[in-house]
Coordinates of C-alpha atoms in Angstrom, one line a residue:
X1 CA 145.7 153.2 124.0
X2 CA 143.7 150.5 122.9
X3 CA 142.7 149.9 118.7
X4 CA 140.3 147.7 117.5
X5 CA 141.3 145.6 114.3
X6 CA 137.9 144.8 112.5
X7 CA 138.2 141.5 112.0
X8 CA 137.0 138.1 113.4
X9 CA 140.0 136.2 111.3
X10 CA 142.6 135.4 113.1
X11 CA 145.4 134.9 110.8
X12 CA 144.4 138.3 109.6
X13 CA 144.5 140.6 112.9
X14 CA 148.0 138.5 113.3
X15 CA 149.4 140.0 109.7
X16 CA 147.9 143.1 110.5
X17 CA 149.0 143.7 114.2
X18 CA 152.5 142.1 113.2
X19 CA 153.1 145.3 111.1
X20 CA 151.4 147.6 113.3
X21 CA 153.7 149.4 116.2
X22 CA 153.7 148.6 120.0
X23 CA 154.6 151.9 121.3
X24 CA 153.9 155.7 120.1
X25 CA 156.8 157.9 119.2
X26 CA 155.9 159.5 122.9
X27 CA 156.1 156.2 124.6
X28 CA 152.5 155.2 125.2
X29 CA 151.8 151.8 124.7
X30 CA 149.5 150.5 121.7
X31 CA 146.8 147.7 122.3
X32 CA 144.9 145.8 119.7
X33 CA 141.8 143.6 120.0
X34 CA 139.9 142.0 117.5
X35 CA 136.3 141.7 116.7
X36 CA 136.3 139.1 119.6
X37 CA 137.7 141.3 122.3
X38 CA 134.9 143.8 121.9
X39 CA 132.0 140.9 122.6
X40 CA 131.7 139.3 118.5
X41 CA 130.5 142.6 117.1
X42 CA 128.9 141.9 114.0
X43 CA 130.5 144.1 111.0
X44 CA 127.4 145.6 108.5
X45 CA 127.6 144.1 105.2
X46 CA 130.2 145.8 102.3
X47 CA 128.0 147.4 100.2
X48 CA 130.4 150.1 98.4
X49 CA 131.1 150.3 95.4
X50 CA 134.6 150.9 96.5
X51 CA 137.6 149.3 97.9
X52 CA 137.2 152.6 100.2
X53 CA 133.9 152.6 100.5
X54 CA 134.0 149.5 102.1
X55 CA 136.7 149.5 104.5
X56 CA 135.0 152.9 105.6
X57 CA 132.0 151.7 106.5
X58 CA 133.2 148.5 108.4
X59 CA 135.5 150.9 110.7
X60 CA 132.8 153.7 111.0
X61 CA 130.8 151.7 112.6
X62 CA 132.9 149.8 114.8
X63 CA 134.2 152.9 116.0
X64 CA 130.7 154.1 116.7
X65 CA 130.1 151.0 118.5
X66 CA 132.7 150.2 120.5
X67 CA 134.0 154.2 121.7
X68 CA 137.4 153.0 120.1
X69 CA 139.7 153.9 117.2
X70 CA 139.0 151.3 115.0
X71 CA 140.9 150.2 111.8
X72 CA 138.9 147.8 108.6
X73 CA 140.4 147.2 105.6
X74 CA 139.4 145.7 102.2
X75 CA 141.4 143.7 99.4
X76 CA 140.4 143.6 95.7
X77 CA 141.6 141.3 93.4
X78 CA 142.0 143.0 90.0
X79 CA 142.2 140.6 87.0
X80 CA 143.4 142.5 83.6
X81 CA 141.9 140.0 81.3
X82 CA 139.0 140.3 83.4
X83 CA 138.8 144.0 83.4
X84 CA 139.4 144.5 86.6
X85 CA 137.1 141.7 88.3
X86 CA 136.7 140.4 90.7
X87 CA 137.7 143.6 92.4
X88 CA 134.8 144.6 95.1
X89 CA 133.5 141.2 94.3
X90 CA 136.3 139.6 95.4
X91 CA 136.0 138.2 98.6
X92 CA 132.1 136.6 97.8
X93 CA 133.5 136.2 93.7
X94 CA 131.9 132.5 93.4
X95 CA 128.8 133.8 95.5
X96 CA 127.4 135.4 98.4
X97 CA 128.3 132.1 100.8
X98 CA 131.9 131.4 98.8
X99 CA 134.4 130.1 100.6
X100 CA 138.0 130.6 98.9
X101 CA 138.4 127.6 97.4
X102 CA 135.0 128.4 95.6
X103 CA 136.6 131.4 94.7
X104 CA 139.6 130.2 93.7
X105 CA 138.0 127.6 91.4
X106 CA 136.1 129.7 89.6
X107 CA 139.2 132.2 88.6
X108 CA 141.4 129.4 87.5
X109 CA 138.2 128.1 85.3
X110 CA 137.7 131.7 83.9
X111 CA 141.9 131.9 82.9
X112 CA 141.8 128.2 81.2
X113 CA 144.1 127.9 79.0
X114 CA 146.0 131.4 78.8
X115 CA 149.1 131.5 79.2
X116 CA 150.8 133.7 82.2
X117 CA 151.6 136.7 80.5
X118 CA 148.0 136.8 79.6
X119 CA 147.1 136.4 84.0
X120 CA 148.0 139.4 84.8
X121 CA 146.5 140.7 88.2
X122 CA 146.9 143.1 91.3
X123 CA 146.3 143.0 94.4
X124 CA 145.0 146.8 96.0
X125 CA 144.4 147.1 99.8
X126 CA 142.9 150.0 101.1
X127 CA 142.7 150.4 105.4
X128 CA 140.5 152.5 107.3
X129 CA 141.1 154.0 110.3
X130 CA 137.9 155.8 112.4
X131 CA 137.5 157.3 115.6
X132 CA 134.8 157.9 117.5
X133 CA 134.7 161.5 117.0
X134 CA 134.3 161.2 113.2
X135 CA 137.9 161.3 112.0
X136 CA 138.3 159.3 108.8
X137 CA 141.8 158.4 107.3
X138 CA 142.5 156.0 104.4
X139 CA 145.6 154.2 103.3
X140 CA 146.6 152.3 99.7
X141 CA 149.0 149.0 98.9
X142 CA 149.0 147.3 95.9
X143 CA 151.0 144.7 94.4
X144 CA 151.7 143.2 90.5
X145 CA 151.6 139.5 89.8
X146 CA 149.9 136.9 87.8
X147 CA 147.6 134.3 88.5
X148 CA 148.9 130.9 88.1
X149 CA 147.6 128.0 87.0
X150 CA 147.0 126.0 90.5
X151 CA 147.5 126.0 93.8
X152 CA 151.0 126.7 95.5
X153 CA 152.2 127.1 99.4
X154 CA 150.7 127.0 102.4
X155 CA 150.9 130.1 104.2
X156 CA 148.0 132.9 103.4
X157 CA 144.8 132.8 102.6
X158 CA 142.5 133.5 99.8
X159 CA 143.8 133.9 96.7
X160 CA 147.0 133.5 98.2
X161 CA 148.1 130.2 96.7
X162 CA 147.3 131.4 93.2
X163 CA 149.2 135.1 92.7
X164 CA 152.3 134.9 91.5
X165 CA 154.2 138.1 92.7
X166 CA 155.9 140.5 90.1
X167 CA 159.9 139.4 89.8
X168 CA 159.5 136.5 91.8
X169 CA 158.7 132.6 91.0
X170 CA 156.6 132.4 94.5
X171 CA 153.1 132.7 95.2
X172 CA 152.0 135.1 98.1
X173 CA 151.4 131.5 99.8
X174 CA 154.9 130.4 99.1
X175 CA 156.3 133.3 101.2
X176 CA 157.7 133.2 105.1
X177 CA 155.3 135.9 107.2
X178 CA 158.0 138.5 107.3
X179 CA 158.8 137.8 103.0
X180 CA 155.1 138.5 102.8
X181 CA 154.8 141.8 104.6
X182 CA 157.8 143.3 103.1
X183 CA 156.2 143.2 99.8
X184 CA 152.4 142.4 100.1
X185 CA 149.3 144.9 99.4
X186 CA 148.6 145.0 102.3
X187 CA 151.9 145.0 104.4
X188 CA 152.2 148.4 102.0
X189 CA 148.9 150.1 103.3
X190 CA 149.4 149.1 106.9
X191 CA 153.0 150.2 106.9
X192 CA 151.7 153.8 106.2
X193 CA 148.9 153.4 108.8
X194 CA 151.5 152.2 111.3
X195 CA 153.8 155.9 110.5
X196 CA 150.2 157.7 111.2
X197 CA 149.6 155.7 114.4
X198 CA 153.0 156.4 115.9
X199 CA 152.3 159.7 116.1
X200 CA 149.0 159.2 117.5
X201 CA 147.5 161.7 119.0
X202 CA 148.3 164.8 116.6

């Protein structure tokens, strides 16, 4: 059985597929490709209003287009002093052609000067998975934390350096792979879509 993973980042099909299963509960083996393996496919742009109206139409489409399951997910960062932006915004926050350090600069500028308890933030994934045949099934992560006040690690991406996670002193980009996964957002929402796809067909 092959899946597509509706991506074109690469550090992001590997944090997906590393959560993902190999092997159906019956035995059949699982393969993944990315947006690469199916010829570049071009996603249409995230026009939702909605975390799941996003990720939704991503995998819709790629499903459509491609004759394969396909999985798309999208990530909001919700600021509480912000009132919930960036949210939908999140990935394009410092403008349509933001890259994350635009991104990045513009939340820490926004937060000057309060202190942590006042940064308080979540993280809220929401994956798609589509099929061909119309089938449409959406899974949720989220994860507490707090902005901090400059960059930390090097692992992630994003706003990865920045978020603080809930009961820890590490930022997501502080974290090992596997530390990251056990807790993350996403890791949550993916771990629910990984139960669903071992018992793929029913």
């Amino acid at each position: 059985m092959k899946i597509l993973i509706a991506t074109g980042n690469e550090h992001k099909f590997k944090e997906i597929t590393d959560i993902l299963p190999r092997k159906t509960k019956a035995g059949e083996d699982i393969e993944y490709v990315s947006l690469d393996g199916v010829g570049g496919l071009k996603l249409p742009e995230e026009t939702g209003r909605t975390l799941e109206e996003n990720a939704k139409i991503k995998a819709v489409y790629a499903a459509k287009e491609t004759g394969l399951p396909a999985v798309s997910d999208d990530t909001g960062l919700e600021v509480e002093f912000l009132n919930g932006r960036p949210g939908v915004r999140t990935a394009r926050y410092a403008g349509e052609h933001a890259d994350a350090d635009d991104n990045n600069r513009k939340l820490l500028g926004e937060l000057e000067g309060l202190f942590l308890g006042k940064r308080a933030a979540r993280f809220r994934t929401v994956a798609c998975l589509a099929t061909p045949q119309g089938q449409v099934m959406d899974f949720e992560g989220a994860l507490d934390g707090f902005i901090g006040f400059g960059y930390r690690g090097e692992n992630g991406f994003g706003y990865d350096p920045l978020f603080i996670v809930a009961g820890t002193r590490k930022t997501l980009a502080e974290m090992t792979e596997k530390e990251k996964n056990a807790v993350s957002h996403r890791g949550k929402a993916f771990k629910q879509l990984a139960q669903r796809l071992e018992t793929w067909p029913k």
